[in-house]
Amino acid sequence: MTTTTEEEEESEQVVTPWDVSAGADGKIDYAKLVREFGCSEIDKNLIERIEMCTQTKAHPFLRRGLFFAHRELDEIVTAYEKGEKFYLYTGRGPSSESLHLGHLVPFQFTKWLQVAFKVPLVIQLTDDEKFLWKDLQLEDCRRLARENAKDIAACGFNPETTFIFADASYMCSSFYVNMVKIAKCVTFNQAKGIFGFTGDSNIGQIGFPPVQAAPSFPDCFPHMFGMNKKSLKCLIPCAIDQDPYFRMTRDVSHRIGGYKPALVESRFFPALKGESGKMSASDPTSAIYVTDTAKEIKNKINKHAFSGGGATIEEQRENGANLEVDVPWKWLNFFLEDDEKLKEIGEKYGSGEMLTGEIKQILVDVLTPMVEDHQKRRALVTDEVLDVYFNPTKTPKVFLDLFREYEEKEFGKWEKKKGGGDSENDDLCAALEEKMKLEGATENEEGCAIGAPKSEDWLRIRKERMQRDAPTEGSKSALKKAAKIKAAAEKKAAEKAAKAAARGEAAT
Ligand code: TRP
């Protein structure tokens, strides 16, 4: 039904999961994407509702419109306001040895969502996808999946509530059952329309979309969510190029008896050498990698970051910078948290009061510690630690009391798991089995993950808690927490002193 217009004669923007290129003006037209894909823009009201129901200030990516589009995120929020939870699903195609800063964006945002909403998360590594599309051996893709998973884990996901899996390793009956059900609902003609397959596409590629679609249904993860396809709704944070996969998924959801997954979608991360450029592993100066040294970061930004500033100091002072194309400015929008500071930089640099060298230095100062911290955290992710994320049986990935105890637990307790002491996990798993035996069923109720209290219970719990914490919410529990930490520290110090004293006595 396309009519030929002048528009079509110019080079049109192309956005598919494998190909992103801007239109003739070198820019991505996001409003057009939203129109064509049929998703919605995230508005202020929705952001405010998220802040209200999570009691958390919105992440800068959300506040600044970098995650800008959605499908039914409002419905997830409405359900959450009523006490219903959901799970998060995101992923990565492991095609390169290390990640660049753009790769971190969806994971940093997912981490924020997980902590703010206190919900479980699954992360898919599509080693099969990269094998089918790239000139790579399957064994290499599988190795890269694990390497990339270390960088993902280093974003700080809680291993107790996060399950990371690679397709070629995790593929199991529950997963496969979902795949075939999805596959049967989509004709080759539809797949051609959605993904652009041709007669030359290998049949692995044509068959791949159900692999990425399936994790949108909770019964792909029976160890976490039980066997009911409607145990939990799913929210998928991703870049907007992944939308075609989930448009397809949403189209078939009701036919296979599941909920449509909701989406929250981001813009693309601009390449170092300019918005229309590509960040590619074959050109190391085209991106900043999480493995770069402080010196490399500085050099790359100074030499290669595309600048919208004046060509000379005089020109910059006279006309100011073009913020629309300036990469240091765009990157600061992603990674400089301080809103006030960002605003000031925009004003000064845009008006010419600030020079290109200065904004580049600010960016170096923001990125260097961020990358260095990432490297420190990554060094902690040994193979042993990684196994905890990947293990579908040993960790309590089932939330025996997901919505009660889980809330009260702090996030980020990973030291505890590192020693491999699993007794707590075993206890939880045993308790779970017991509960399931008692209930005489392996199926959990709709809208309710294994072990989760029924929604009425949950509402009551929430009400009680709100009353308990009423007048000085936050401050009171923070004080309590601080007192607890202090008491623990004092106890430890006392024990240490006693031991030291005992040793001292023994020595004399
Ligand atoms: N296809 C994605 C990529 O190449 C990886 C992926 C799998 C994904 N499942 C996902 C991304 C879910 C976002 C959400 O990077």
Short mmCIF file of C-alpha atoms and ligand atoms in Angstrom, two decimals:
data_model
loop_
_atom_site.label_atom_id
_atom_site.label_comp_id
_atom_site.label_asym_id
_atom_site.label_seq_id
_atom_site.Cartn_x
_atom_site.Cartn_y
_atom_site.Cartn_z
CA MET A 1 0.00 0.00 0.00
CA THR A 2 2.96 2.33 -0.13
CA THR A 3 2.55 5.23 -2.48
CA THR A 4 5.54 6.75 -4.14
CA THR A 5 6.32 10.14 -2.68
CA GLU A 6 9.30 12.43 -2.88
CA GLU A 7 10.17 11.13 0.53
CA GLU A 8 10.79 7.68 -0.82
CA GLU A 9 13.23 8.85 -3.39
CA GLU A 10 15.59 10.14 -0.74
CA SER A 11 17.37 7.53 1.31
CA GLU A 12 14.92 6.46 3.97
CA GLN A 13 15.86 5.49 7.49
CA VAL A 14 16.02 1.77 8.10
CA VAL A 15 15.54 0.29 11.55
CA THR A 16 15.51 -3.48 11.96
CA PRO A 17 17.11 -5.64 14.67
CA TRP A 18 20.14 -6.08 12.37
CA ASP A 19 20.38 -2.82 10.54
CA VAL A 20 20.03 0.74 11.74
CA SER A 21 20.71 3.58 9.35
CA ALA A 22 19.58 7.17 9.47
CA GLY A 23 17.65 9.00 6.77
CA ALA A 24 19.11 11.47 4.27
CA ASP A 25 19.69 14.14 6.92
CA GLY A 26 21.85 11.76 8.95
CA LYS A 27 19.34 11.66 11.79
CA ILE A 28 16.97 9.06 13.14
CA ASP A 29 13.41 10.36 13.10
CA TYR A 30 12.08 8.89 16.34
CA ALA A 31 8.59 10.36 16.04
CA LYS A 32 8.29 8.60 12.70
CA LEU A 33 9.50 5.33 14.22
CA VAL A 34 6.87 5.54 16.92
CA ARG A 35 4.22 6.16 14.27
CA GLU A 36 5.38 3.36 12.01
CA PHE A 37 5.90 0.80 14.76
CA GLY A 38 2.70 1.78 16.51
CA CYS A 39 4.15 2.19 20.00
CA SER A 40 3.49 5.17 22.29
CA GLU A 41 5.68 7.92 23.64
CA ILE A 42 6.33 7.98 27.37
CA ASP A 43 4.80 11.13 28.82
CA LYS A 44 5.41 13.06 32.01
CA ASN A 45 2.35 11.68 33.67
CA LEU A 46 3.54 8.09 33.25
CA ILE A 47 6.96 8.97 34.66
CA GLU A 48 5.31 10.57 37.66
CA ARG A 49 3.19 7.49 38.25
CA ILE A 50 6.33 5.33 38.16
CA GLU A 51 7.98 7.61 40.70
CA MET A 52 4.90 7.46 42.93
CA CYS A 53 4.43 3.73 42.95
CA THR A 54 8.14 2.95 43.37
CA GLN A 55 8.88 5.86 45.69
CA THR A 56 12.02 6.35 43.63
CA LYS A 57 13.18 9.30 41.58
CA ALA A 58 13.10 8.41 37.90
CA HIS A 59 16.40 7.34 36.36
CA PRO A 60 18.04 10.04 34.21
CA PHE A 61 17.44 7.88 31.11
CA LEU A 62 13.73 8.16 31.84
CA ARG A 63 13.71 11.79 32.99
CA ARG A 64 15.62 12.86 29.89
CA GLY A 65 13.61 10.93 27.36
CA LEU A 66 16.37 8.50 26.37
CA PHE A 67 13.95 5.70 27.14
CA PHE A 68 11.16 7.40 25.30
CA ALA A 69 8.67 4.88 23.91
CA HIS A 70 6.58 2.05 25.30
CA ARG A 71 3.89 -0.52 24.78
CA GLU A 72 1.49 -0.96 27.67
CA LEU A 73 3.96 0.22 30.28
CA ASP A 74 1.01 2.14 31.70
CA GLU A 75 -0.84 -1.13 32.21
CA ILE A 76 2.08 -2.66 34.06
CA VAL A 77 2.12 0.41 36.30
CA THR A 78 -1.63 0.28 36.88
CA ALA A 79 -1.39 -3.38 37.87
CA TYR A 80 1.61 -2.62 40.10
CA GLU A 81 -0.30 0.14 41.83
CA LYS A 82 -2.88 -2.48 42.71
CA GLY A 83 -0.25 -4.79 44.16
CA GLU A 84 0.52 -7.02 41.19
CA LYS A 85 4.17 -7.59 40.31
CA PHE A 86 5.85 -8.50 37.04
CA TYR A 87 9.22 -9.70 35.80
CA LEU A 88 11.79 -8.01 33.60
CA TYR A 89 13.26 -9.58 30.49
CA THR A 90 16.14 -8.19 28.48
CA GLY A 91 19.06 -9.57 26.51
CA ARG A 92 22.14 -9.23 24.40
CA GLY A 93 23.52 -10.82 21.27
CA PRO A 94 27.10 -11.77 22.16
CA SER A 95 29.06 -10.88 19.06
CA SER A 96 32.07 -9.05 20.46
CA GLU A 97 34.67 -9.67 23.12
CA SER A 98 33.86 -6.63 25.21
CA LEU A 99 31.03 -4.19 25.50
CA HIS A 100 31.09 -0.52 24.63
CA LEU A 101 29.32 2.18 26.59
CA GLY A 102 26.23 1.98 24.41
CA HIS A 103 25.81 -1.66 25.38
CA LEU A 104 25.67 -0.71 29.03
CA VAL A 105 22.68 1.60 28.59
CA PRO A 106 19.87 -0.99 28.59
CA PHE A 107 21.50 -2.90 31.42
CA GLN A 108 22.01 0.15 33.60
CA PHE A 109 18.38 1.02 33.07
CA THR A 110 17.20 -2.53 33.72
CA LYS A 111 19.18 -2.55 36.95
CA TRP A 112 17.39 0.60 38.02
CA LEU A 113 14.00 -0.88 37.13
CA GLN A 114 14.79 -4.04 39.06
CA VAL A 115 15.74 -2.16 42.21
CA ALA A 116 12.94 0.41 41.95
CA PHE A 117 10.16 -2.11 41.36
CA LYS A 118 11.79 -4.97 43.33
CA VAL A 119 11.08 -7.56 40.68
CA PRO A 120 12.93 -10.56 39.23
CA LEU A 121 14.85 -10.40 35.97
CA VAL A 122 15.84 -12.78 33.20
CA ILE A 123 18.61 -11.96 30.73
CA GLN A 124 18.86 -13.81 27.44
CA LEU A 125 22.19 -14.17 25.62
CA THR A 126 21.42 -15.05 22.02
CA ASP A 127 24.57 -16.98 21.12
CA ASP A 128 22.45 -18.82 18.53
CA GLU A 129 21.37 -15.56 16.89
CA LYS A 130 24.93 -14.33 16.47
CA PHE A 131 26.00 -17.71 15.11
CA LEU A 132 23.23 -17.60 12.51
CA TRP A 133 23.92 -14.04 11.42
CA LYS A 134 27.66 -13.54 11.79
CA ASP A 135 30.69 -15.23 10.42
CA LEU A 136 31.43 -16.88 13.76
CA GLN A 137 31.75 -20.44 15.06
CA LEU A 138 29.03 -21.50 17.49
CA GLU A 139 31.68 -22.36 20.07
CA ASP A 140 32.98 -18.79 19.90
CA CYS A 141 29.50 -17.35 20.33
CA ARG A 142 29.00 -19.52 23.39
CA ARG A 143 32.28 -18.37 24.87
CA LEU A 144 31.43 -14.74 24.11
CA ALA A 145 28.09 -15.20 25.84
CA ARG A 146 29.86 -16.05 29.07
CA GLU A 147 32.42 -13.27 28.67
CA ASN A 148 29.67 -10.72 28.02
CA ALA A 149 27.69 -12.07 30.96
CA LYS A 150 30.55 -11.05 33.23
CA ASP A 151 30.23 -7.48 32.05
CA ILE A 152 26.49 -7.66 32.47
CA ALA A 153 26.78 -9.06 35.98
CA ALA A 154 29.25 -6.26 36.73
CA CYS A 155 26.40 -3.79 36.25
CA GLY A 156 25.42 -4.93 39.72
CA PHE A 157 22.50 -7.31 39.27
CA ASN A 158 21.46 -9.24 42.32
CA PRO A 159 22.25 -12.92 41.63
CA GLU A 160 19.40 -14.00 43.86
CA THR A 161 16.82 -12.39 41.66
CA THR A 162 18.53 -12.44 38.29
CA PHE A 163 18.74 -15.39 35.96
CA ILE A 164 21.16 -15.12 33.05
CA PHE A 165 20.97 -17.76 30.34
CA ALA A 166 22.51 -18.45 26.95
CA ASP A 167 20.16 -20.03 24.43
CA ALA A 168 22.45 -22.86 23.36
CA SER A 169 22.91 -23.95 26.98
CA TYR A 170 19.55 -23.30 28.60
CA MET A 171 17.23 -24.58 25.87
CA CYS A 172 14.85 -26.86 27.76
CA SER A 173 11.46 -28.39 27.31
CA SER A 174 9.46 -25.47 28.73
CA PHE A 175 11.33 -23.09 26.47
CA TYR A 176 10.92 -25.25 23.39
CA VAL A 177 7.22 -25.76 23.99
CA ASN A 178 6.72 -22.00 23.94
CA MET A 179 8.82 -21.67 20.81
CA VAL A 180 6.85 -24.12 18.73
CA LYS A 181 3.56 -22.64 19.86
CA ILE A 182 4.73 -19.19 18.82
CA ALA A 183 6.23 -20.44 15.55
CA LYS A 184 2.97 -22.03 14.47
CA CYS A 185 1.19 -18.67 14.71
CA VAL A 186 3.50 -16.84 12.30
CA THR A 187 3.56 -17.50 8.57
CA PHE A 188 6.66 -17.09 6.42
CA ASN A 189 4.98 -14.19 4.67
CA GLN A 190 4.40 -12.43 7.96
CA ALA A 191 8.01 -13.06 9.01
CA LYS A 192 9.18 -11.60 5.70
CA GLY A 193 7.06 -8.53 6.35
CA ILE A 194 8.28 -8.06 9.90
CA PHE A 195 11.95 -8.96 9.54
CA GLY A 196 12.71 -8.66 5.85
CA PHE A 197 13.73 -12.30 5.33
CA THR A 198 14.35 -13.33 1.73
CA GLY A 199 14.88 -16.58 -0.12
CA ASP A 200 18.57 -16.28 0.75
CA SER A 201 18.03 -16.17 4.50
CA ASN A 202 19.18 -19.40 6.08
CA ILE A 203 16.34 -21.28 7.71
CA GLY A 204 17.92 -20.89 11.13
CA GLN A 205 17.42 -17.15 10.81
CA ILE A 206 13.83 -17.58 9.70
CA GLY A 207 13.20 -19.81 12.68
CA PHE A 208 14.95 -17.57 15.18
CA PRO A 209 12.28 -14.98 16.15
CA PRO A 210 10.39 -17.42 18.42
CA VAL A 211 13.62 -17.91 20.39
CA GLN A 212 13.69 -14.25 21.32
CA ALA A 213 9.91 -14.14 21.77
CA ALA A 214 9.58 -17.11 24.14
CA PRO A 215 11.15 -15.57 27.29
CA SER A 216 8.26 -13.08 27.28
CA PHE A 217 6.23 -15.90 28.84
CA PRO A 218 7.00 -16.80 32.44
CA ASP A 219 6.61 -20.55 32.00
CA CYS A 220 9.90 -20.57 30.07
CA PHE A 221 11.36 -20.33 33.57
CA PRO A 222 9.51 -22.88 35.66
CA HIS A 223 12.22 -22.71 38.34
CA MET A 224 11.39 -19.06 38.87
CA PHE A 225 7.80 -18.50 37.94
CA GLY A 226 6.09 -21.87 37.86
CA MET A 227 4.23 -23.50 35.02
CA ASN A 228 1.42 -21.05 34.46
CA LYS A 229 1.79 -18.97 31.33
CA LYS A 230 0.03 -16.15 33.12
CA SER A 231 1.85 -16.33 36.44
CA LEU A 232 3.43 -12.94 35.91
CA LYS A 233 3.32 -10.17 33.35
CA CYS A 234 6.53 -9.34 31.54
CA LEU A 235 8.17 -5.96 30.94
CA ILE A 236 10.97 -5.75 28.37
CA PRO A 237 13.47 -2.88 28.42
CA CYS A 238 15.27 -2.70 25.06
CA ALA A 239 16.49 -0.41 22.30
CA ILE A 240 13.73 0.37 19.82
CA ASP A 241 15.35 -1.71 17.06
CA GLN A 242 14.19 -4.83 18.94
CA ASP A 243 10.56 -3.78 18.60
CA PRO A 244 9.81 -6.06 15.60
CA TYR A 245 10.47 -9.20 17.68
CA PHE A 246 8.05 -8.12 20.33
CA ARG A 247 5.43 -6.78 17.95
CA MET A 248 5.34 -10.32 16.64
CA THR A 249 5.26 -11.71 20.19
CA ARG A 250 2.39 -9.46 21.19
CA ASP A 251 0.45 -10.45 18.11
CA VAL A 252 0.54 -14.12 19.03
CA SER A 253 0.35 -13.85 22.85
CA HIS A 254 -3.35 -14.40 23.31
CA ARG A 255 -3.38 -17.27 20.83
CA ILE A 256 -0.92 -19.22 22.94
CA GLY A 257 -2.66 -18.27 26.17
CA GLY A 258 -0.26 -15.66 27.54
CA TYR A 259 -0.18 -11.98 28.36
CA LYS A 260 1.23 -9.54 25.84
CA PRO A 261 4.66 -8.45 27.06
CA ALA A 262 4.98 -4.73 27.77
CA LEU A 263 7.93 -2.76 26.43
CA VAL A 264 9.98 0.24 27.41
CA GLU A 265 12.18 1.34 24.52
CA SER A 266 15.24 3.53 24.16
CA ARG A 267 16.78 5.71 21.52
CA PHE A 268 20.10 4.60 20.06
CA PHE A 269 23.31 5.54 21.75
CA PRO A 270 25.13 7.97 19.47
CA ALA A 271 28.44 6.75 18.05
CA LEU A 272 31.62 8.53 19.12
CA LYS A 273 32.30 9.89 15.64
CA GLY A 274 28.80 11.25 15.18
CA GLU A 275 25.17 10.20 15.27
CA SER A 276 25.06 8.71 11.79
CA GLY A 277 28.22 6.69 12.28
CA LYS A 278 28.48 3.14 13.55
CA MET A 279 30.31 1.89 16.57
CA SER A 280 32.08 -1.17 15.37
CA ALA A 281 34.46 -3.61 16.93
CA SER A 282 36.66 -3.51 13.85
CA ASP A 283 37.38 0.19 14.40
CA PRO A 284 38.53 0.59 18.01
CA THR A 285 38.43 4.39 17.75
CA SER A 286 34.71 4.36 16.94
CA ALA A 287 33.63 3.62 20.49
CA ILE A 288 34.73 3.57 24.11
CA TYR A 289 34.90 0.08 25.54
CA VAL A 290 34.48 -0.99 29.12
CA THR A 291 38.03 -2.34 28.88
CA ASP A 292 39.59 1.00 27.86
CA THR A 293 42.22 2.61 30.07
CA ALA A 294 41.95 6.16 31.37
CA LYS A 295 44.49 7.20 28.76
CA GLU A 296 42.55 5.60 25.91
CA ILE A 297 39.34 7.25 27.06
CA LYS A 298 40.98 10.65 27.10
CA ASN A 299 42.60 10.17 23.71
CA LYS A 300 39.50 8.88 22.02
CA ILE A 301 37.33 11.69 23.29
CA ASN A 302 39.83 14.39 22.43
CA LYS A 303 40.66 13.03 19.00
CA HIS A 304 37.51 11.34 17.78
CA ALA A 305 34.40 12.64 19.55
CA PHE A 306 32.31 14.44 16.98
CA SER A 307 32.02 18.07 17.97
CA GLY A 308 29.25 20.54 17.31
CA GLY A 309 31.46 23.34 18.56
CA GLY A 310 32.84 26.18 16.46
CA ALA A 311 35.80 25.36 14.21
CA THR A 312 37.95 27.96 15.96
CA ILE A 313 37.85 29.48 19.42
CA GLU A 314 36.58 32.72 17.93
CA GLU A 315 33.76 30.98 16.10
CA GLN A 316 32.78 29.04 19.20
CA ARG A 317 32.74 32.24 21.30
CA GLU A 318 30.72 33.96 18.61
CA ASN A 319 28.11 31.33 17.70
CA GLY A 320 28.24 28.66 20.40
CA ALA A 321 27.97 24.94 19.76
CA ASN A 322 25.33 22.99 17.90
CA LEU A 323 24.12 20.70 20.68
CA GLU A 324 22.01 18.69 18.27
CA VAL A 325 25.05 17.00 16.80
CA ASP A 326 27.62 17.34 19.56
CA VAL A 327 28.63 13.91 20.88
CA PRO A 328 30.22 14.96 24.19
CA TRP A 329 27.02 16.83 25.01
CA LYS A 330 24.86 13.85 24.03
CA TRP A 331 26.96 11.44 26.04
CA LEU A 332 26.80 13.70 29.10
CA ASN A 333 23.04 13.50 28.78
CA PHE A 334 23.37 9.77 29.29
CA PHE A 335 25.99 9.64 31.98
CA LEU A 336 26.10 12.88 33.96
CA GLU A 337 23.59 12.41 36.72
CA ASP A 338 23.46 15.94 38.08
CA ASP A 339 20.58 17.73 36.33
CA GLU A 340 21.66 21.20 37.46
CA LYS A 341 25.19 20.74 36.25
CA LEU A 342 24.02 19.34 32.94
CA LYS A 343 21.74 22.29 32.37
CA GLU A 344 24.53 24.73 33.13
CA ILE A 345 26.90 22.98 30.71
CA GLY A 346 24.25 23.04 27.99
CA GLU A 347 23.69 26.75 28.44
CA LYS A 348 27.35 27.69 28.58
CA TYR A 349 28.50 25.44 25.76
CA GLY A 350 25.52 26.24 23.57
CA SER A 351 26.12 29.97 23.97
CA GLY A 352 29.86 29.85 23.42
CA GLU A 353 30.91 30.65 26.96
CA MET A 354 32.34 27.14 27.22
CA LEU A 355 34.80 25.72 24.70
CA THR A 356 34.90 22.28 23.08
CA GLY A 357 38.03 21.31 25.00
CA GLU A 358 36.25 22.08 28.24
CA ILE A 359 33.17 19.97 27.62
CA LYS A 360 35.38 17.12 26.42
CA GLN A 361 37.33 17.34 29.67
CA ILE A 362 34.08 17.17 31.65
CA LEU A 363 33.11 14.05 29.73
CA VAL A 364 36.51 12.46 30.40
CA ASP A 365 36.03 13.20 34.10
CA VAL A 366 32.61 11.53 34.09
CA LEU A 367 33.51 8.46 32.05
CA THR A 368 36.88 7.59 33.54
CA PRO A 369 35.64 6.71 37.04
CA MET A 370 32.56 5.05 35.59
CA VAL A 371 34.67 2.72 33.43
CA GLU A 372 37.21 2.12 36.18
CA ASP A 373 34.47 1.16 38.62
CA HIS A 374 33.04 -1.19 36.05
CA GLN A 375 36.42 -2.85 35.63
CA LYS A 376 36.75 -3.29 39.39
CA ARG A 377 33.34 -4.91 39.63
CA ARG A 378 34.00 -7.09 36.63
CA ALA A 379 37.17 -8.43 38.22
CA LEU A 380 34.98 -9.74 41.05
CA VAL A 381 32.84 -11.77 38.68
CA THR A 382 34.75 -15.03 38.67
CA ASP A 383 33.46 -18.12 36.89
CA GLU A 384 32.11 -19.27 40.22
CA VAL A 385 30.09 -16.11 40.70
CA LEU A 386 28.86 -16.29 37.14
CA ASP A 387 27.63 -19.83 37.71
CA VAL A 388 25.30 -18.51 40.39
CA TYR A 389 23.55 -16.33 37.82
CA PHE A 390 23.40 -19.13 35.28
CA ASN A 391 22.28 -21.89 37.58
CA PRO A 392 18.58 -22.66 37.21
CA THR A 393 18.42 -25.14 40.05
CA LYS A 394 20.63 -24.17 42.92
CA THR A 395 19.90 -20.55 43.65
CA PRO A 396 16.54 -19.61 45.07
CA LYS A 397 15.48 -18.12 41.81
CA VAL A 398 12.03 -19.10 42.89
CA PHE A 399 10.66 -16.51 45.15
CA LEU A 400 9.21 -18.48 47.90
CA ASP A 401 8.01 -15.26 49.33
CA LEU A 402 8.87 -13.02 46.47
CA PHE A 403 6.66 -10.22 47.41
CA ARG A 404 7.11 -10.21 51.11
CA GLU A 405 10.54 -11.27 52.25
CA TYR A 406 12.13 -10.20 49.07
CA GLU A 407 11.03 -6.66 49.64
CA GLU A 408 12.65 -6.60 53.02
CA LYS A 409 15.91 -8.00 51.82
CA GLU A 410 18.56 -5.58 50.75
CA PHE A 411 19.73 -5.70 47.22
CA GLY A 412 23.29 -6.50 46.23
CA LYS A 413 24.25 -9.06 48.85
CA TRP A 414 26.59 -11.00 46.74
CA GLU A 415 29.51 -11.65 49.02
CA LYS A 416 27.34 -14.04 50.92
CA LYS A 417 26.91 -16.24 47.86
CA LYS A 418 30.50 -16.13 46.74
CA GLY A 419 31.71 -18.70 49.23
CA GLY A 420 29.34 -21.19 47.65
CA GLY A 421 27.51 -21.67 50.96
CA ASP A 422 24.22 -22.82 49.64
CA SER A 423 22.45 -23.96 52.74
CA GLU A 424 20.12 -21.03 52.66
CA ASN A 425 19.22 -21.79 49.07
CA ASP A 426 18.65 -25.41 49.89
CA ASP A 427 16.36 -24.41 52.74
CA LEU A 428 14.37 -22.22 50.44
CA CYS A 429 14.08 -24.87 47.77
CA ALA A 430 13.01 -27.46 50.30
CA ALA A 431 10.43 -25.11 51.74
CA LEU A 432 9.15 -24.43 48.27
CA GLU A 433 8.76 -28.09 47.49
CA GLU A 434 6.95 -28.56 50.75
CA LYS A 435 4.56 -25.76 49.94
CA MET A 436 3.88 -27.14 46.49
CA LYS A 437 3.25 -30.59 47.92
CA LEU A 438 0.82 -29.14 50.40
CA GLU A 439 -1.03 -27.33 47.72
CA GLY A 440 -1.04 -30.53 45.73
CA ALA A 441 -0.22 -28.77 42.52
CA THR A 442 2.61 -27.81 40.31
CA GLU A 443 0.55 -25.08 38.73
CA ASN A 444 0.36 -21.72 40.31
CA GLU A 445 -2.54 -19.37 40.03
CA GLU A 446 -2.85 -16.73 37.37
CA GLY A 447 -1.07 -13.46 38.13
CA CYS A 448 0.91 -15.07 40.89
CA ALA A 449 4.43 -16.53 40.80
CA ILE A 450 5.34 -19.57 42.86
CA GLY A 451 5.27 -18.75 46.52
CA ALA A 452 3.91 -15.27 46.07
CA PRO A 453 1.08 -14.32 48.35
CA LYS A 454 -2.29 -14.02 46.67
CA SER A 455 -2.99 -10.52 45.57
CA GLU A 456 -5.44 -9.82 48.42
CA ASP A 457 -2.75 -10.85 50.86
CA TRP A 458 -0.30 -8.63 49.18
CA LEU A 459 -2.61 -5.64 49.37
CA ARG A 460 -3.15 -6.24 53.05
CA ILE A 461 0.60 -6.54 53.66
CA ARG A 462 1.23 -3.35 51.84
CA LYS A 463 -1.42 -1.51 53.77
CA GLU A 464 -0.03 -2.75 57.07
CA ARG A 465 3.43 -1.75 56.10
CA MET A 466 2.33 1.67 54.99
CA GLN A 467 0.60 2.22 58.32
CA ARG A 468 3.65 1.01 60.18
CA ASP A 469 5.95 3.33 58.28
CA ALA A 470 3.42 6.07 58.01
CA PRO A 471 4.49 9.48 59.28
CA THR A 472 8.18 9.53 58.48
CA GLU A 473 8.38 7.03 55.69
CA GLY A 474 11.91 6.33 54.68
CA SER A 475 13.52 8.23 57.54
CA LYS A 476 12.20 5.74 60.07
CA SER A 477 13.26 2.65 58.21
CA ALA A 478 16.55 4.27 57.29
CA LEU A 479 17.21 4.97 60.95
CA LYS A 480 16.30 1.43 61.85
CA LYS A 481 18.62 0.12 59.19
CA ALA A 482 21.43 2.40 60.28
CA ALA A 483 20.99 1.29 63.90
CA LYS A 484 21.10 -2.33 62.80
CA ILE A 485 24.28 -1.81 60.80
CA LYS A 486 25.85 0.07 63.70
CA ALA A 487 24.95 -2.66 66.18
CA ALA A 488 26.39 -5.32 63.88
CA ALA A 489 29.59 -3.34 63.44
CA GLU A 490 29.93 -2.83 67.18
CA LYS A 491 29.38 -6.49 67.83
CA LYS A 492 32.02 -7.41 65.29
CA ALA A 493 34.48 -4.93 66.78
CA ALA A 494 33.84 -6.29 70.26
CA GLU A 495 34.40 -9.84 69.08
CA LYS A 496 37.58 -8.84 67.35
CA ALA A 497 38.82 -7.05 70.45
CA ALA A 498 37.97 -10.06 72.60
CA LYS A 499 39.82 -12.37 70.25
CA ALA A 500 42.82 -10.05 70.13
CA ALA A 501 42.81 -9.87 73.92
CA ALA A 502 42.63 -13.65 74.17
CA ARG A 503 45.52 -13.98 71.76
CA GLY A 504 47.45 -11.38 73.71
CA GLU A 505 46.90 -13.29 76.91
CA ALA A 506 47.92 -16.54 75.33
CA ALA A 507 51.12 -14.98 74.08
CA THR A 508 52.19 -13.74 77.46
N1 TRP B 1 18.63 -9.62 19.76
C1 TRP B 1 19.26 -8.86 20.82
C2 TRP B 1 20.63 -8.36 20.32
O1 TRP B 1 21.11 -8.73 19.31
C3 TRP B 1 19.45 -9.65 22.07
C4 TRP B 1 18.18 -9.88 22.85
C5 TRP B 1 17.59 -11.11 23.10
C6 TRP B 1 17.37 -8.91 23.47
N2 TRP B 1 16.49 -10.96 23.86
C7 TRP B 1 16.31 -9.63 24.10
C8 TRP B 1 17.44 -7.52 23.60
C9 TRP B 1 15.32 -8.95 24.84
C10 TRP B 1 16.46 -6.86 24.32
C11 TRP B 1 15.41 -7.58 24.93
O2 TRP B 1 21.25 -7.57 21.01
#
